[in-house]
Tab-separated table of C-alpha atoms and ligand atoms in Angstrom:
chain	number	residue	atom	x	y	z
A	130	UNK	CA	105.208	-27.725	-6.138
A	131	UNK	CA	105.809	-31.667	-7.284
A	132	UNK	CA	106.479	-32.398	-10.668
A	133	UNK	CA	106.866	-35.313	-13.077
A	134	UNK	CA	109.431	-35.018	-15.916
A	135	UNK	CA	109.134	-37.070	-18.633
A	136	UNK	CA	112.021	-37.029	-20.912
A	137	UNK	CA	113.752	-39.879	-23.021
A	138	UNK	CA	116.749	-37.958	-23.943
A	139	UNK	CA	119.053	-38.835	-20.659
A	140	UNK	CA	120.868	-35.545	-21.206
A	141	UNK	CA	117.912	-33.192	-21.815
A	142	UNK	CA	116.317	-35.059	-18.618
A	143	UNK	CA	119.246	-34.485	-16.284
A	144	UNK	CA	119.690	-30.925	-17.126
A	145	UNK	CA	115.862	-30.003	-16.736
A	146	UNK	CA	115.717	-32.142	-13.687
A	147	UNK	CA	118.723	-30.105	-12.119
A	148	UNK	CA	117.261	-26.751	-13.238
A	149	UNK	CA	113.704	-27.548	-11.945
A	150	UNK	CA	114.969	-28.691	-8.493
A	151	UNK	CA	117.406	-25.345	-8.093
A	152	UNK	CA	113.860	-23.534	-9.283
A	153	UNK	CA	112.306	-25.125	-6.230
A	154	UNK	CA	110.219	-27.802	-8.003
A	155	UNK	CA	110.152	-31.281	-6.615
A	156	UNK	CA	110.966	-33.575	-9.413
A	157	UNK	CA	110.358	-37.110	-10.435
A	158	UNK	CA	111.684	-38.345	-13.546
A	159	UNK	CA	110.467	-40.935	-16.190
A	160	UNK	CA	112.274	-41.916	-19.246
A	161	UNK	CA	109.244	-43.232	-21.208
A	162	UNK	CA	105.498	-43.355	-21.160
A	163	UNK	CA	105.043	-46.692	-19.391
A	164	UNK	CA	107.149	-45.305	-16.571
A	165	UNK	CA	105.349	-41.966	-16.459
A	166	UNK	CA	102.034	-43.748	-16.226
A	167	UNK	CA	103.078	-45.607	-13.239
A	168	UNK	CA	104.479	-42.560	-11.815
A	169	UNK	CA	100.968	-40.672	-12.254
A	170	UNK	CA	99.364	-44.010	-10.985
A	171	UNK	CA	101.103	-44.042	-7.707
A	172	UNK	CA	101.789	-40.511	-6.831
A	173	UNK	CA	99.974	-37.375	-7.209
A	174	UNK	CA	101.670	-34.318	-9.191
A	175	UNK	CA	100.987	-30.753	-9.512
A	176	UNK	CA	102.792	-30.538	-13.106
A	177	UNK	CA	103.608	-32.854	-15.892
A	178	UNK	CA	106.461	-31.959	-18.300
A	179	UNK	CA	105.810	-34.376	-21.127
A	180	UNK	CA	107.707	-35.154	-24.080
A	181	UNK	CA	105.713	-36.263	-26.894
A	182	UNK	CA	108.150	-38.624	-28.746
A	183	UNK	CA	108.788	-41.460	-26.266
A	184	UNK	CA	110.116	-45.190	-26.542
A	185	UNK	CA	107.363	-47.570	-25.455
A	186	UNK	CA	104.208	-45.588	-25.109
A	187	UNK	CA	104.445	-41.549	-26.447
A	188	UNK	CA	103.079	-38.729	-24.754
A	189	UNK	CA	99.662	-39.182	-26.119
A	190	UNK	CA	99.311	-42.357	-24.403
A	191	UNK	CA	100.272	-40.516	-21.265
A	192	UNK	CA	97.885	-37.936	-21.896
A	193	UNK	CA	95.199	-40.404	-22.432
A	194	UNK	CA	95.662	-42.197	-19.142
A	195	UNK	CA	94.790	-39.206	-17.329
A	196	UNK	CA	91.835	-38.467	-15.651
A	197	UNK	CA	89.635	-35.730	-17.173
A	198	UNK	CA	89.130	-33.560	-14.429
A	199	UNK	CA	89.382	-33.250	-10.813
A	200	UNK	CA	93.034	-33.537	-9.396
A	201	UNK	CA	94.317	-33.741	-12.481
A	202	UNK	CA	98.314	-32.483	-12.681
A	203	UNK	CA	98.688	-29.916	-15.434
A	204	UNK	CA	100.219	-31.140	-18.629
A	205	UNK	CA	103.112	-28.843	-20.207
A	206	UNK	CA	103.889	-30.644	-23.610
A	207	UNK	CA	107.317	-30.400	-25.093
A	208	UNK	CA	107.214	-30.664	-28.937
A	209	UNK	CA	109.764	-30.320	-31.729
A	210	UNK	CA	109.371	-27.542	-33.951
A	211	UNK	CA	108.106	-28.900	-36.929
A	212	UNK	CA	105.435	-30.808	-35.306
A	213	UNK	CA	102.335	-28.267	-35.562
A	214	UNK	CA	99.613	-31.124	-35.996
A	215	UNK	CA	100.987	-32.756	-32.749
A	216	UNK	CA	100.782	-29.760	-30.536
A	217	UNK	CA	97.139	-29.344	-31.808
A	218	UNK	CA	96.357	-32.902	-31.322
A	219	UNK	CA	98.126	-32.651	-27.651
A	220	UNK	CA	96.124	-29.622	-26.915
A	221	UNK	CA	92.804	-31.261	-27.916
A	222	UNK	CA	94.014	-34.636	-25.777
A	223	UNK	CA	94.126	-32.319	-22.894
A	224	UNK	CA	97.545	-30.551	-22.753
A	225	UNK	CA	97.377	-27.471	-20.724
A	226	UNK	CA	100.110	-25.840	-22.519
A	227	UNK	CA	103.320	-26.372	-24.678
A	228	UNK	CA	106.605	-25.362	-25.337
A	229	UNK	CA	108.863	-25.724	-28.782
A	230	UNK	CA	112.120	-27.390	-28.656
A	231	UNK	CA	114.452	-25.810	-28.316
A	232	UNK	CA	113.594	-23.476	-25.838
A	233	UNK	CA	115.240	-21.572	-23.323
A	234	UNK	CA	115.022	-23.071	-19.552
A	235	UNK	CA	113.645	-20.015	-18.011
A	236	UNK	CA	110.565	-19.957	-20.907
A	237	UNK	CA	109.820	-23.407	-19.322
A	238	UNK	CA	110.012	-21.844	-15.680
A	239	UNK	CA	107.565	-19.190	-16.629
A	240	UNK	CA	105.063	-21.431	-18.270
A	241	UNK	CA	105.018	-23.410	-15.214
A	242	UNK	CA	104.504	-20.210	-13.082
A	243	UNK	CA	101.605	-19.130	-15.391
A	244	UNK	CA	100.026	-22.664	-15.264
A	245	UNK	CA	100.538	-22.494	-11.579
A	246	UNK	CA	98.285	-19.434	-11.545
A	247	UNK	CA	95.336	-20.800	-13.167
A	248	UNK	CA	93.160	-22.577	-10.599
A	249	UNK	CA	92.156	-19.556	-8.675
A	250	UNK	CA	91.166	-17.849	-12.061
A	251	UNK	CA	89.391	-20.661	-13.245
A	252	UNK	CA	86.964	-20.021	-10.248
A	253	UNK	CA	87.019	-16.438	-10.326
A	254	UNK	CA	83.754	-14.397	-11.233
A	255	UNK	CA	85.706	-11.200	-12.223
A	256	UNK	CA	88.152	-11.621	-14.564
A	257	UNK	CA	90.743	-8.718	-14.988
A	258	UNK	CA	93.797	-8.326	-17.054
A	259	UNK	CA	95.615	-5.369	-18.645
A	260	UNK	CA	92.789	-3.089	-17.879
A	261	UNK	CA	90.065	-5.302	-19.469
A	262	UNK	CA	87.359	-6.524	-17.069
A	263	UNK	CA	84.988	-9.032	-17.154
A	264	UNK	CA	82.069	-9.495	-14.660
A	265	UNK	CA	80.837	-12.921	-15.609
A	266	UNK	CA	77.941	-12.938	-13.190
A	267	UNK	CA	76.785	-9.662	-14.144
A	268	UNK	CA	77.851	-10.314	-17.872
A	269	UNK	CA	79.319	-7.036	-18.232
A	270	UNK	CA	82.574	-5.996	-19.929
A	271	UNK	CA	84.599	-3.099	-19.628
A	272	UNK	CA	88.127	-1.775	-20.918
A	273	UNK	CA	89.709	0.812	-18.223
A	274	UNK	CA	86.173	1.417	-16.659
A	275	UNK	CA	84.551	2.007	-20.114
A	276	UNK	CA	81.646	-0.321	-20.972
A	277	UNK	CA	81.907	-2.947	-23.760
A	278	UNK	CA	79.623	-3.936	-25.853
A	279	UNK	CA	80.257	-7.589	-26.533
A	280	UNK	CA	78.046	-10.337	-28.242
A	281	UNK	CA	77.220	-13.288	-26.528
A	282	UNK	CA	79.942	-15.460	-28.179
A	283	UNK	CA	82.311	-12.519	-28.071
A	284	UNK	CA	81.776	-12.376	-24.417
A	285	UNK	CA	82.182	-16.236	-24.016
A	286	UNK	CA	85.489	-16.308	-26.512
A	287	UNK	CA	86.861	-13.662	-24.334
A	288	UNK	CA	85.769	-15.174	-21.024
A	289	UNK	CA	87.163	-18.555	-22.311
A	290	UNK	CA	90.955	-17.001	-23.061
A	291	UNK	CA	90.974	-14.938	-20.140
A	292	UNK	CA	89.910	-17.662	-17.740
A	293	UNK	CA	92.761	-19.833	-19.206
A	294	UNK	CA	95.148	-17.203	-19.465
A	295	UNK	CA	98.461	-18.829	-21.511
A	296	UNK	CA	96.711	-21.368	-22.662
A	297	UNK	CA	96.326	-21.872	-26.410
A	298	UNK	CA	93.115	-22.745	-27.910
A	299	UNK	CA	92.765	-24.254	-31.377
A	300	UNK	CA	89.678	-23.094	-33.397
A	301	UNK	CA	88.028	-26.526	-33.125
A	302	UNK	CA	88.119	-26.454	-29.221
A	303	UNK	CA	86.821	-22.869	-29.564
A	304	UNK	CA	84.275	-23.749	-31.922
A	305	UNK	CA	83.295	-26.921	-29.434
A	306	UNK	CA	83.627	-24.518	-26.316
A	307	UNK	CA	81.261	-21.420	-27.531
A	308	UNK	CA	79.640	-21.655	-31.021
A	309	UNK	CA	76.922	-24.158	-29.471
A	310	UNK	CA	74.306	-25.463	-31.615
A	311	UNK	CA	75.233	-23.369	-34.738
A	312	UNK	CA	75.223	-25.780	-37.748
A	313	UNK	CA	77.160	-23.336	-39.872
A	314	UNK	CA	80.200	-22.709	-37.551
A	315	UNK	CA	83.457	-23.314	-38.981
A	316	UNK	CA	87.186	-22.250	-38.755
A	317	UNK	CA	86.078	-19.192	-40.928
A	318	UNK	CA	83.456	-18.177	-38.095
A	319	UNK	CA	85.976	-18.389	-35.346
A	320	UNK	CA	88.198	-16.309	-37.322
A	321	UNK	CA	85.488	-13.861	-38.069
A	322	UNK	CA	84.542	-13.621	-34.345
A	323	UNK	CA	88.157	-13.044	-33.047
A	324	UNK	CA	88.424	-10.356	-35.697
A	325	UNK	CA	85.375	-8.795	-34.345
A	326	UNK	CA	86.371	-8.688	-30.877
A	327	UNK	CA	90.052	-7.812	-31.510
A	328	UNK	CA	88.600	-4.678	-33.240
A	329	UNK	CA	86.029	-3.562	-30.328
A	330	UNK	CA	89.171	-4.210	-28.154
A	331	UNK	CA	91.326	-2.041	-29.551
A	332	UNK	CA	88.815	0.683	-30.316
A	333	UNK	CA	88.772	0.621	-26.712
A	334	UNK	CA	92.277	1.079	-26.264
A	335	UNK	CA	93.529	-2.316	-25.878
A	336	UNK	CA	95.348	-3.506	-28.556
A	337	UNK	CA	96.916	-7.057	-29.267
A	338	UNK	CA	95.276	-8.372	-25.978
A	339	UNK	CA	94.366	-11.837	-28.498
A	340	UNK	CA	97.575	-13.487	-29.730
A	341	UNK	CA	97.293	-15.656	-32.846
A	342	UNK	CA	100.082	-18.958	-32.468
A	343	UNK	CA	100.183	-19.921	-36.437
A	344	UNK	CA	98.772	-23.066	-37.018
A	345	UNK	CA	97.894	-23.602	-33.341
A	346	UNK	CA	95.313	-21.156	-32.169
A	347	UNK	CA	94.642	-18.182	-30.201
A	348	UNK	CA	95.466	-17.294	-26.634
A	349	UNK	CA	96.075	-14.352	-24.210
A	350	UNK	CA	99.245	-14.372	-23.069
B	250	CA	CA1	111.721	-37.747	-27.110
């Protein structure tokens, strides 16, 4: 799989590029956003590992230059620990995942492999994970074979999180995707929705399926 690594710290860039090549990726490297956009305009990539703080053009500038859909590479953002708002902004700008610096190299590889699994899941009509089964066409949910009675919004939320496993969804993004035209919708209503869905899952024997990333949003890992 082909990967573009965008990182301005030469030391980190060299270390990561070396490790990623050893892990089987074909790696190009860029040291700033302008250089990254040059590579992205010229070549196709499966992944972009993108630092946010970059000279000349930052990571947001790179995200904005990517096409919205189609053959777009999946983007994993590297971000400093204290910049929660940056992570949220990056996810909302189209990043698929993020990793907080400092991170273990194995963690980066695990995130990339999780991202690589997504395309097949994005098409599937039946989503299964940890005993939870969602038949999207038939609109049926079950846990270990026992039917789960979900509201349309709970079903939509579970589908969203299962379909994009490993991706963190900010409350605002969840609202946008599933709340539809409800005018009373708010961050608080997302919390209530998640709470209700978690309780139903737990009652059916599936605890802690939906994780809360403090300040960032929700995911199914
Ligand atoms: Ca940087």
